[in-house]
mmCIF file of C-alpha atoms and ligand atoms in Angstrom:
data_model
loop_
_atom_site.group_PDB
_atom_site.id
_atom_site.type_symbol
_atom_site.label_atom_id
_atom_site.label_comp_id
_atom_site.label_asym_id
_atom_site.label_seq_id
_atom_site.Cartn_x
_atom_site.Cartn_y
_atom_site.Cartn_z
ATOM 1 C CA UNK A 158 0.000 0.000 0.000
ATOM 2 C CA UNK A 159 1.374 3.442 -0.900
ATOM 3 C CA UNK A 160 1.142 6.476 1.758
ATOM 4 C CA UNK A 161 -1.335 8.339 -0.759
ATOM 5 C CA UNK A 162 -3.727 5.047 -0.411
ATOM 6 C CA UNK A 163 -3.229 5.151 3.293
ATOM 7 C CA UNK A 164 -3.683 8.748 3.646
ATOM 8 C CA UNK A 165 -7.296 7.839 1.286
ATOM 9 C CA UNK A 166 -8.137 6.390 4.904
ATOM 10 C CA UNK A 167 -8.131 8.869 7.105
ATOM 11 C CA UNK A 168 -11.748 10.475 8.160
ATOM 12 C CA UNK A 169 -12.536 13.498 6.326
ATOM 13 C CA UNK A 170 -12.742 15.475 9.440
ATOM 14 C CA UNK A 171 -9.050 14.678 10.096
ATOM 15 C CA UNK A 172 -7.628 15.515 7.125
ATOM 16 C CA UNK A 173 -9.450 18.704 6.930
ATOM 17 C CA UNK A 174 -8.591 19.913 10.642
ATOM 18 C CA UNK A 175 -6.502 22.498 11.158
ATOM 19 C CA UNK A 176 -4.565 21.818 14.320
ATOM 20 C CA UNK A 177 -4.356 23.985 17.275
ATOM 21 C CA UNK A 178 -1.469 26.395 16.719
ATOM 22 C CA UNK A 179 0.832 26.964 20.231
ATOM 23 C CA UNK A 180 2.865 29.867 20.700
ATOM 24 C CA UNK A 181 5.795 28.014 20.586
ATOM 25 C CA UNK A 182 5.212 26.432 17.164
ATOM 26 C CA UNK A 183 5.363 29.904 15.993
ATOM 27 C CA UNK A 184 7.900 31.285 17.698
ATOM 28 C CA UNK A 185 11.616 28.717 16.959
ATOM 29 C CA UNK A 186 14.411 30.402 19.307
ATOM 30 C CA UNK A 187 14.975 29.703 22.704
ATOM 31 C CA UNK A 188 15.725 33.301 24.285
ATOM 32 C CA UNK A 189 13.577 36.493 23.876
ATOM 33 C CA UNK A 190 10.668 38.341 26.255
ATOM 34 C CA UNK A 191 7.870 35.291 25.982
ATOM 35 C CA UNK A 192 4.499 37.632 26.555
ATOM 36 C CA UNK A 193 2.204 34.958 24.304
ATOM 37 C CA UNK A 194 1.487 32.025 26.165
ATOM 38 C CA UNK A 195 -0.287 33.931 29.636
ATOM 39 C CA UNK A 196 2.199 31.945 31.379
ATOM 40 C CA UNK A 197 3.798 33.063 34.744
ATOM 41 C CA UNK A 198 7.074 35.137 34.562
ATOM 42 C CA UNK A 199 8.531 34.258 37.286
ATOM 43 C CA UNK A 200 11.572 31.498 36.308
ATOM 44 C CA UNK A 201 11.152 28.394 39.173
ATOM 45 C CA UNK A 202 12.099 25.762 36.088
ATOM 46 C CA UNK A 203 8.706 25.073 34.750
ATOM 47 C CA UNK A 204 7.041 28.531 34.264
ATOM 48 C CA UNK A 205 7.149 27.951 30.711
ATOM 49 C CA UNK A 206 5.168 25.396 28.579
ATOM 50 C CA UNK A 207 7.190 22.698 26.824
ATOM 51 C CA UNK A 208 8.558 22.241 23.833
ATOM 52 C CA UNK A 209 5.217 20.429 22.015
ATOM 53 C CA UNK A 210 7.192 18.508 19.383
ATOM 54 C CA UNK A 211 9.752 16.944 21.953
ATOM 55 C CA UNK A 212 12.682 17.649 19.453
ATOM 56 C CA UNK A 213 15.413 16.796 22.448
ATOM 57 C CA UNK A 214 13.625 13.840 23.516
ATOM 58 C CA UNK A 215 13.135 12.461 19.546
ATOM 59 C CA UNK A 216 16.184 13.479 18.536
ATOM 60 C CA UNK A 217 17.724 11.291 21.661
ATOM 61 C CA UNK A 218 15.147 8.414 20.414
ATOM 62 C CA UNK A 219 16.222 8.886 16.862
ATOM 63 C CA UNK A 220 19.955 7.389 17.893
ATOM 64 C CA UNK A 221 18.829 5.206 19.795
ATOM 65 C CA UNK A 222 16.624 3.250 17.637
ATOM 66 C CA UNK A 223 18.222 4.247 14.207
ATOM 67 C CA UNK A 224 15.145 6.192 13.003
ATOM 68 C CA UNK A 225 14.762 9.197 11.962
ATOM 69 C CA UNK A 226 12.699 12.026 13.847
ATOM 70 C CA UNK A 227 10.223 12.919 11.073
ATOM 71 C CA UNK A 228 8.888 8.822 11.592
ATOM 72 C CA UNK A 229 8.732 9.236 15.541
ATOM 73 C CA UNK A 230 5.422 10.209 17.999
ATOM 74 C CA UNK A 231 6.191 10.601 21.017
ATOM 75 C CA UNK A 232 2.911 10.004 23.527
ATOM 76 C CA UNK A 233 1.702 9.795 26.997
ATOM 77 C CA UNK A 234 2.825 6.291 27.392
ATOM 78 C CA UNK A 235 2.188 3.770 24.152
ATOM 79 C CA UNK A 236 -1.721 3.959 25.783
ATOM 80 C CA UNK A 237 -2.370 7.149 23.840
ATOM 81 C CA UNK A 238 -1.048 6.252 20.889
ATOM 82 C CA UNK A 239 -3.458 3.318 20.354
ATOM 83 C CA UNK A 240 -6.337 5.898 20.669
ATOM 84 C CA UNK A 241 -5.017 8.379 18.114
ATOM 85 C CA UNK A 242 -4.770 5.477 15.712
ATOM 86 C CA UNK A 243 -8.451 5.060 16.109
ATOM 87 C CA UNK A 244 -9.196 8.583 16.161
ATOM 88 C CA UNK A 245 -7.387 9.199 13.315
ATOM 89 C CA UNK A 246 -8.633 6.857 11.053
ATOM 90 C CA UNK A 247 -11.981 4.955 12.271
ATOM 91 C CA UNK A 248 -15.018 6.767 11.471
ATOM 92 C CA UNK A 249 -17.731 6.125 14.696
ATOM 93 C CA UNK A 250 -20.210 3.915 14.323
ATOM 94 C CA UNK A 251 -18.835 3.368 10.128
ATOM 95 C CA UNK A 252 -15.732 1.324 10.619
ATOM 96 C CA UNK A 253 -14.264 -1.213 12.520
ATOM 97 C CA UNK A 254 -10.551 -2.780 13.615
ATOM 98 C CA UNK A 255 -9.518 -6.271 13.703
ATOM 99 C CA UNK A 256 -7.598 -7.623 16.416
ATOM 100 C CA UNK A 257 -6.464 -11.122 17.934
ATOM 101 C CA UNK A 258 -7.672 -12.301 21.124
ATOM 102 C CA UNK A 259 -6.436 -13.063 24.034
ATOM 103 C CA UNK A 260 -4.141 -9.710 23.778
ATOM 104 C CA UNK A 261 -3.956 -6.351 25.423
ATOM 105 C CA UNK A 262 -7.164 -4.756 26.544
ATOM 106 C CA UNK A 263 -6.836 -1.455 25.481
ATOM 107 C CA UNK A 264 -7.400 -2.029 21.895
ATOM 108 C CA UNK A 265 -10.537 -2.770 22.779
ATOM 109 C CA UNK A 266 -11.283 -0.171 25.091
ATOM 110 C CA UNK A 267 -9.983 2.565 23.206
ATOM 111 C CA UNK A 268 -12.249 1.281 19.942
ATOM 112 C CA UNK A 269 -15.592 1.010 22.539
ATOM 113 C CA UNK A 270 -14.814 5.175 23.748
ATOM 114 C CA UNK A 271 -14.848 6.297 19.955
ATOM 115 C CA UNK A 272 -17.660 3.770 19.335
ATOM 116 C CA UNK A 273 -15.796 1.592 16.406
ATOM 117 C CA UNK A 274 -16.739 -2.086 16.288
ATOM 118 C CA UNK A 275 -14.255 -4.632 17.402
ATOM 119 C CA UNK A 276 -13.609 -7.942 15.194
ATOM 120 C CA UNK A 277 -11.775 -10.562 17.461
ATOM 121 C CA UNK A 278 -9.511 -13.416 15.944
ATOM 122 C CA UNK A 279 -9.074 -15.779 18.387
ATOM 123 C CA UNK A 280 -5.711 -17.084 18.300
ATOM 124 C CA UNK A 281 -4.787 -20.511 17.060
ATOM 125 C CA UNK A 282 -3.188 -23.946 18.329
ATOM 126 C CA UNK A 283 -0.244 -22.629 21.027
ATOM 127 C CA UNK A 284 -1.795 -19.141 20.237
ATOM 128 C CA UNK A 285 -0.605 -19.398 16.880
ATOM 129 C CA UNK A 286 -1.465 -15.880 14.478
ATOM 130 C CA UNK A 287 -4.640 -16.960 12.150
ATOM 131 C CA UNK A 288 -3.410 -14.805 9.659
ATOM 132 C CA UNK A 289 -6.053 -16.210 7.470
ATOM 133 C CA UNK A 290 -8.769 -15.321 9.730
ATOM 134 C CA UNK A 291 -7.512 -12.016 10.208
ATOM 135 C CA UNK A 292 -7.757 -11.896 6.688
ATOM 136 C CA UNK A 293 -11.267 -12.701 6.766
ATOM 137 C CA UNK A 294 -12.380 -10.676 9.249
ATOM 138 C CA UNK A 295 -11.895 -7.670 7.314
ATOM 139 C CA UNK A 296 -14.339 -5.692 5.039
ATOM 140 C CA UNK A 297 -14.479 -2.372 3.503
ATOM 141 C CA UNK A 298 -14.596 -0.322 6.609
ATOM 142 C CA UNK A 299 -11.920 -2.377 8.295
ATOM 143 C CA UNK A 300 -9.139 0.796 8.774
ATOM 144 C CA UNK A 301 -7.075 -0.829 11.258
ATOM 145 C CA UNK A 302 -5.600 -4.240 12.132
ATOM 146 C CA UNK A 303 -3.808 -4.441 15.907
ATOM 147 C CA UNK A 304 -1.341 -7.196 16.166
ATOM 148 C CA UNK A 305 0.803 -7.765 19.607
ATOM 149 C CA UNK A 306 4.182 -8.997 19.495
ATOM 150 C CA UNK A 307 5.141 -10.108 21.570
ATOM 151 C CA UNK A 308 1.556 -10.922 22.525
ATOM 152 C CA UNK A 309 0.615 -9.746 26.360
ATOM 153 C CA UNK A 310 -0.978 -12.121 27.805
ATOM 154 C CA UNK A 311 0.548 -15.332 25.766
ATOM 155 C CA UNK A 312 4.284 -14.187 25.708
ATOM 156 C CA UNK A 313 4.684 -15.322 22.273
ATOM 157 C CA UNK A 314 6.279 -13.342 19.026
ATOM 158 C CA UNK A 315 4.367 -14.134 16.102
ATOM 159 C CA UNK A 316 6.795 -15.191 12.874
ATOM 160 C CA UNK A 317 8.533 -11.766 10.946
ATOM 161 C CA UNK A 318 7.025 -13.484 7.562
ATOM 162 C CA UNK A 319 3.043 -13.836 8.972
ATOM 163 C CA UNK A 320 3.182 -10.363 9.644
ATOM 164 C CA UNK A 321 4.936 -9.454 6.305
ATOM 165 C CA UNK A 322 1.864 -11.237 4.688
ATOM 166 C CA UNK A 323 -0.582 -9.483 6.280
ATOM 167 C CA UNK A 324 0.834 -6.005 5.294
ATOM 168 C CA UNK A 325 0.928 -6.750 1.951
ATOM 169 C CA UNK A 326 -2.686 -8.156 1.841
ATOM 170 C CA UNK A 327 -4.583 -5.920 4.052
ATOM 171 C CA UNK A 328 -5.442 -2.134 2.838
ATOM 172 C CA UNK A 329 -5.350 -0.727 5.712
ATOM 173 C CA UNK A 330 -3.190 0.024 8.513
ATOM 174 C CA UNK A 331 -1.531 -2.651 10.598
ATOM 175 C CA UNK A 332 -0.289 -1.613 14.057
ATOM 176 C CA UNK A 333 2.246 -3.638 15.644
ATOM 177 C CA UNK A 334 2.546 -3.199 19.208
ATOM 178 C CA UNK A 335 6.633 -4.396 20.572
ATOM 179 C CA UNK A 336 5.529 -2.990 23.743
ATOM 180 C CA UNK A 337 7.818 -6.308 25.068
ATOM 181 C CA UNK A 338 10.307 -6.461 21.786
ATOM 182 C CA UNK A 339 13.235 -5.566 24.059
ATOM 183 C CA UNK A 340 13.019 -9.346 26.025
ATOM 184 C CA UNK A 341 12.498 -10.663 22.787
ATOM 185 C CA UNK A 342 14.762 -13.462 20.439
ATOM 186 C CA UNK A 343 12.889 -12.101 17.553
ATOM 187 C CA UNK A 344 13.937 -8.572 15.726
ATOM 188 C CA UNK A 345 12.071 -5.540 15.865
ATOM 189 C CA UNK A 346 9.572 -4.848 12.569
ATOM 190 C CA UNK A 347 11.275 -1.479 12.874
ATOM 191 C CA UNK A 348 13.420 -2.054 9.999
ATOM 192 C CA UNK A 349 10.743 -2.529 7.552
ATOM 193 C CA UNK A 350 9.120 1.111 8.105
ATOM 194 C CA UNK A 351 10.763 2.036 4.734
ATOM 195 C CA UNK A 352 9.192 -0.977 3.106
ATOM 196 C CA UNK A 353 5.478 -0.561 4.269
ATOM 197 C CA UNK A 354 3.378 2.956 4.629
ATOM 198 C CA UNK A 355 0.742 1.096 5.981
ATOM 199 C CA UNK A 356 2.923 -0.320 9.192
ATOM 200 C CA UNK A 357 2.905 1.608 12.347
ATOM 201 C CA UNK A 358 5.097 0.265 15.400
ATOM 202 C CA UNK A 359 4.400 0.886 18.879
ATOM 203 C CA UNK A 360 6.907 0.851 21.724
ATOM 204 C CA UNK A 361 7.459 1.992 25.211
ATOM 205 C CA UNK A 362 9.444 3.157 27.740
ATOM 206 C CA UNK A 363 7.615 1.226 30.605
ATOM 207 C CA UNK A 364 8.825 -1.757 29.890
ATOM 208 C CA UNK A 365 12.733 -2.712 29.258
ATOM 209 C CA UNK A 366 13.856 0.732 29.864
ATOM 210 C CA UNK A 367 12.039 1.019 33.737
ATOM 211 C CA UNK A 368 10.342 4.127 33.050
ATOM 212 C CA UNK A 369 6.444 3.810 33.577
ATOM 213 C CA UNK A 370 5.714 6.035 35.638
ATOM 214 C CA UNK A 371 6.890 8.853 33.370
ATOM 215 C CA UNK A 372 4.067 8.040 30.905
ATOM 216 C CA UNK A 373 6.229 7.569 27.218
ATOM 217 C CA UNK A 374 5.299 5.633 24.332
ATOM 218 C CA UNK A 375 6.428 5.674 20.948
ATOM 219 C CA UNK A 376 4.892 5.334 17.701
ATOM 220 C CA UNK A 377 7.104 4.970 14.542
ATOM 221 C CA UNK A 378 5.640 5.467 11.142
ATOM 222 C CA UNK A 379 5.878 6.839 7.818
ATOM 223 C CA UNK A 380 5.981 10.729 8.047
ATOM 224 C CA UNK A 381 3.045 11.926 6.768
ATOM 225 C CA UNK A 382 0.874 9.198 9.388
ATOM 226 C CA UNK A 383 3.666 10.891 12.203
ATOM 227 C CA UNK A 384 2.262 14.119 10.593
ATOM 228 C CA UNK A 385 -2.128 13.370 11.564
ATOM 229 C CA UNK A 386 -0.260 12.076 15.282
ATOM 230 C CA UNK A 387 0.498 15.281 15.632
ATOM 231 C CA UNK A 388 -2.229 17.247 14.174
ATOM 232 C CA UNK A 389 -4.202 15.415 16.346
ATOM 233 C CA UNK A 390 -2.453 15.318 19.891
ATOM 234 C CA UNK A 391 -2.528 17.502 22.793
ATOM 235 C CA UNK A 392 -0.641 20.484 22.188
ATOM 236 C CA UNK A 393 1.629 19.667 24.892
ATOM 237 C CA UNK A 394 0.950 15.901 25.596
ATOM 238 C CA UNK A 395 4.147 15.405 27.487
ATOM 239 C CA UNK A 396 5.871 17.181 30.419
ATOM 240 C CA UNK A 397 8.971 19.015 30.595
ATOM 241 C CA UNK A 398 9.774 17.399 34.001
ATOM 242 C CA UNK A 399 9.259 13.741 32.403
ATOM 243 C CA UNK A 400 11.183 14.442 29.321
ATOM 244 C CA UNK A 401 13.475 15.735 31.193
ATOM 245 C CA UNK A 402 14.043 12.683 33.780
ATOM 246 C CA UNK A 403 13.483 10.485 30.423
ATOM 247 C CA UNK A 404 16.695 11.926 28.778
ATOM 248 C CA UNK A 405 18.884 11.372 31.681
ATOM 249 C CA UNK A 406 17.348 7.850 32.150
ATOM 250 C CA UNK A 407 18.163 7.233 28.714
ATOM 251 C CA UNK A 408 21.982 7.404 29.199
ATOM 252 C CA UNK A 409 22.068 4.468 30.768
ATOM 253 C CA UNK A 410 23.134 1.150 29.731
ATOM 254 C CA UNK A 411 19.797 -1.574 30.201
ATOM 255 C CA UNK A 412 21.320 -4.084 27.953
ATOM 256 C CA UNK A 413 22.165 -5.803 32.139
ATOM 257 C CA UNK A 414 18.654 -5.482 33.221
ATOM 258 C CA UNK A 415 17.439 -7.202 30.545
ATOM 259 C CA UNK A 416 19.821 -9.705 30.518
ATOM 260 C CA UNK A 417 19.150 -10.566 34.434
ATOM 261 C CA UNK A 418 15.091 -10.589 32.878
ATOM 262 C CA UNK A 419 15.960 -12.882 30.647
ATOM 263 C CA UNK A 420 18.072 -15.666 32.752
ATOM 264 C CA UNK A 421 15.411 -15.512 35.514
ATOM 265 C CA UNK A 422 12.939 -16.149 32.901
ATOM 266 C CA UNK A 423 14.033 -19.454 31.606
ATOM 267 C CA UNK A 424 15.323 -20.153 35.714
ATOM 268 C CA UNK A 425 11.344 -19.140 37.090
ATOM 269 C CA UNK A 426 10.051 -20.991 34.016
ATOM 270 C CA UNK A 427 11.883 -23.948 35.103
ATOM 271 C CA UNK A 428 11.226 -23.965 38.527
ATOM 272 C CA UNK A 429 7.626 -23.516 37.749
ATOM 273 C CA UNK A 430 7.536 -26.363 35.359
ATOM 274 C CA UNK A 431 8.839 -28.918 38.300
ATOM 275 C CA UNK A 432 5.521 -27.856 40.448
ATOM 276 C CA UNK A 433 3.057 -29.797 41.367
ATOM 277 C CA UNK A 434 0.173 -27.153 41.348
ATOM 278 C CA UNK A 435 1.602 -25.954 37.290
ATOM 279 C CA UNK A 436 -0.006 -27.445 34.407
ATOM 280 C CA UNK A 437 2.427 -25.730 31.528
ATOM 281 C CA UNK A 438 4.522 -22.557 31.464
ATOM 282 C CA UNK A 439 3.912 -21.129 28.153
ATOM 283 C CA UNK A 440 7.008 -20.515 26.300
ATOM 284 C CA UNK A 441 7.406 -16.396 26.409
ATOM 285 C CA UNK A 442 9.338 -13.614 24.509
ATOM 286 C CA UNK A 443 8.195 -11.315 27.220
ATOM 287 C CA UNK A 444 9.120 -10.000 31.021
ATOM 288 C CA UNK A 445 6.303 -12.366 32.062
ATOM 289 C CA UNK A 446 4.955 -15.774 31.973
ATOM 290 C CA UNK A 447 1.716 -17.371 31.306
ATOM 291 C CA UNK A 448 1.001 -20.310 33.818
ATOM 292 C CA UNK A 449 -1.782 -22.588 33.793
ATOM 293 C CA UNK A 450 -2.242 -23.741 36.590
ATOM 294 C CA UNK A 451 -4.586 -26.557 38.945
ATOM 295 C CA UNK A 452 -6.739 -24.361 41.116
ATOM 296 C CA UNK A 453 -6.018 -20.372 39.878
ATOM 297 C CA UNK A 454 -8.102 -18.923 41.973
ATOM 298 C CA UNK A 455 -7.082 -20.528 45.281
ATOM 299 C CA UNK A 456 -3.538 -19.880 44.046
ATOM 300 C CA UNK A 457 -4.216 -16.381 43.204
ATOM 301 C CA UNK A 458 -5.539 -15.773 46.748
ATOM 302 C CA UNK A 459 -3.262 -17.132 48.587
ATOM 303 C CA UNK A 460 -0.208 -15.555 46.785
ATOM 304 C CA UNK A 461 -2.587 -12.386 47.521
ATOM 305 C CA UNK A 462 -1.956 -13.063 51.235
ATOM 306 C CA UNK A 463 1.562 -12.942 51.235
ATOM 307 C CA UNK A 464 1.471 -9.484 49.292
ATOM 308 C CA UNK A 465 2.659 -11.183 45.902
ATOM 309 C CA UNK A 466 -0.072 -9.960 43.102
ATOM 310 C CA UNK A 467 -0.148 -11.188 39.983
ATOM 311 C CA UNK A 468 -2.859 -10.952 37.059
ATOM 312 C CA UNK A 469 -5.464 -13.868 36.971
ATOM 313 C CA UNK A 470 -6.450 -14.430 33.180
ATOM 314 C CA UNK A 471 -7.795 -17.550 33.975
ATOM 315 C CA UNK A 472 -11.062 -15.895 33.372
ATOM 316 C CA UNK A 473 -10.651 -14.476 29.949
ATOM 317 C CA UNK A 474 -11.121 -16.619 26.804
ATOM 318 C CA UNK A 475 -8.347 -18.955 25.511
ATOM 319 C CA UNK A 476 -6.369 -18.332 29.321
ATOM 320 C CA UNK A 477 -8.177 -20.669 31.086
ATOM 321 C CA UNK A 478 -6.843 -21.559 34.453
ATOM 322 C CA UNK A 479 -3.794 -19.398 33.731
ATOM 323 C CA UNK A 480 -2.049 -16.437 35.736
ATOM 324 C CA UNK A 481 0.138 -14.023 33.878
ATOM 325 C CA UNK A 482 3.694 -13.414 36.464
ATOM 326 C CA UNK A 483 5.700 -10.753 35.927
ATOM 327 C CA UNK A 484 9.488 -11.408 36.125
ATOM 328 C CA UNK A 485 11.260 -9.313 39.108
ATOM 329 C CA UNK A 486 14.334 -9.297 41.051
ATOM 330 C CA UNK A 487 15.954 -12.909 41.411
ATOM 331 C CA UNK A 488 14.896 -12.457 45.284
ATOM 332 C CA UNK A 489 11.136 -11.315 44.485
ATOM 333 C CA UNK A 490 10.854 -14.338 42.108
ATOM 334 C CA UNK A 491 12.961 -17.102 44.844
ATOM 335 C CA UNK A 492 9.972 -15.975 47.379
ATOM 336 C CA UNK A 493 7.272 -16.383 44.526
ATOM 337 C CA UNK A 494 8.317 -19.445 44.210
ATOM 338 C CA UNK A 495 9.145 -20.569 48.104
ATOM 339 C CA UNK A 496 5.442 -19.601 47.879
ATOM 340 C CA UNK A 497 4.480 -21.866 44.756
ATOM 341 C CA UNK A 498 6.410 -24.611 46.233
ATOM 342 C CA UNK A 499 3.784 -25.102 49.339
ATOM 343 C CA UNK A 500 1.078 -26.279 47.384
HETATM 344 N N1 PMP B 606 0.964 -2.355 24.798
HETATM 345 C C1 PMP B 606 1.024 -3.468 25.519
HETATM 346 C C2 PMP B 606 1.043 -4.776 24.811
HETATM 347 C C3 PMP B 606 1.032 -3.429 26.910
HETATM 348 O O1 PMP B 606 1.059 -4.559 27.609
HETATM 349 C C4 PMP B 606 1.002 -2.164 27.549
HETATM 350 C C5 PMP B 606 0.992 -1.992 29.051
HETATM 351 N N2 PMP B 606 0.731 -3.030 29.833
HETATM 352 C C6 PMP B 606 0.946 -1.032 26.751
HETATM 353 C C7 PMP B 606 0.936 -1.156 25.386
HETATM 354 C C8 PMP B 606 0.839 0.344 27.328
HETATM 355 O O2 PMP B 606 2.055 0.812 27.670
HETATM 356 P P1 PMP B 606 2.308 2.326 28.061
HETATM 357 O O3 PMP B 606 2.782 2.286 29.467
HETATM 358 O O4 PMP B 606 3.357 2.790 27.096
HETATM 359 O O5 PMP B 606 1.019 3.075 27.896
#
């Protein structure tokens, strides 16, 4: 699919908006007398509003991930990027977006706010992609296709050439969320921006790099898609005190963080696999692991009691009898499973 094609499917009201024009998009240097944004005088650090393209922070993104800035969104956490792919191209009520299932909720959610139908694929054999049910899913007013890879809650990466295939046959736009691409074996579809306009990839900083609670997600995509993100967006979506703590957090190295991630996931997985209250340990590409397990609920509880939480999915579709577990600090997951080991 070209850009012009993908552009094509962008709501009318979008493409016609003129965006909300800040006083700083107006106005590029960096000293001068500011009297046009009715902010405080009165310097304490964050008297003035920030920068609302984030140049610093895409610019530090851009050499990091080998991308350039014009293909990088920067929002408040991966969360609102999801939305503004609805936003921007599903029409209420008209069209719809196709999406596997189990996966992450706020696909969903985001689609029910802006009233846009939700076509569910449910996932195959060892939650294998149905790329030809996806496929099939789809009609005219299909704009958007969600795909999670690594999938939250299965763990698993779904193969580089399945997702090739479904770019090239789908008109419309195919998000790929590597929210968890950092713990992965399997390489990022980042490199294949140039190759397909209609691929946008989502990542975060909450994950791999430790930063949740500053709120930063990524979107890469051709420029003129990175072009409606912004149109679109809050003028300033994201804080000057959180881009700032975000570029000095981004100086350091997390290459050993992950690696400790990684080592006690196949050691918890392991472990867990020996119990007697496990029924499998899903193979995962992820900072977590899927567990079925003999009595969830009781487990769940009990772990509860001991101020361990984890997330029961044994309740949603295709999970049943499983917990997703987070993997944390070799000593959180030795007690997890000092825990586990009692039943
Ligand atoms: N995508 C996936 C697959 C997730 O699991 C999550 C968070 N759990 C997100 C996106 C949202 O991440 P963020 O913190 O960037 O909003």
């Amino acid at each position: 699919m070209d850009i012009e094609s993908v552009i094509s499917l962008v709501r009318g009201n979008i493409n016609r908006l003129k965006p909300y024009s800040t006083a700083r998009d107006e106005y590029k240097g960096v000293l001068g007398i500011f009297l046009d944004a009715n902010e405080n005088p009165f310097p304490n650090g964050y008297n003035r509003y920030p920068d609302p393209q984030q140049t610093l922070l895409k610019e530090k993104l851009s050499s990091i991930k080998s991308i350039p800035v014009e293909n990088i969104f920067v929002g408040n956490g991966s969360d609102e990027a999801i939305d503004l792919c609805i936003r921007i191209f599903c029409e209420p009520r008209i069209d719809n977006i196709v999406t596997i299932a189990p996966t992450y909720g706020m696909y969903s959610v985001a689609a029910a706010i802006n009233d846009i139908e939700v076509r569910e694929v449910q996932l195959g054999n060892d939650f294998a992609l149905p790329a030809d049910a996806l496929l099939a899913a789809i009609d005219t007013n299909t704009k958007l296709m969600f795909i999670c890879s690594p999938n939250n809650p299965t763990g698993n990466s779904f193969p580089i050439e399945q997702l090739r295939w479904i770019l090239e046959y789908f008109n419309g736009v195919v998000v790929v969320d590597e929210a968890y691409v950092d713990f992965s074996s399997q390489n990022s579809m980042l490199s294949m921006l140039d190759e397909y306009d209609n691929l946008i990839v989502l990542q975060t900083l909450s994950k791999a790099y430790g930063l949740a609670a500053l709120r930063l997600g990524i979107a890469f995509a051709h420029k003129d898609i990175i072009g409606l993100f912004a149109k679109v967006k809050y003028p300033y979506n994201i804080n000057l005190a959180g881009m700032e703590r975000a570029m000095e957090l981004l100086e350091r190295d997390i290459r050993s963080e992950i690696d400790v991630i990684i080592e006690e996931r196949r050691r918890v997985s392991h472990e867990l696999e020996s119990l007697k209250c496990v029924v499998k340990v899903y193979p995962s590409d992820a900072n977590f692991l899927l567990v079925k397990v003999k009595d969830a609920s009781s487990i769940y509880n009990r772990l509860i009691r001991e101020q361990i939480i984890v997330r029961d999915r044994s309740h949603v579709k295709g999970c049943e009898g499983t917990l997703r577990i987070t993997i944390g600090t070799p000593q959180e997951n030795d007690r997890l499973l000092d825990i586990l080991k009692s039943f």
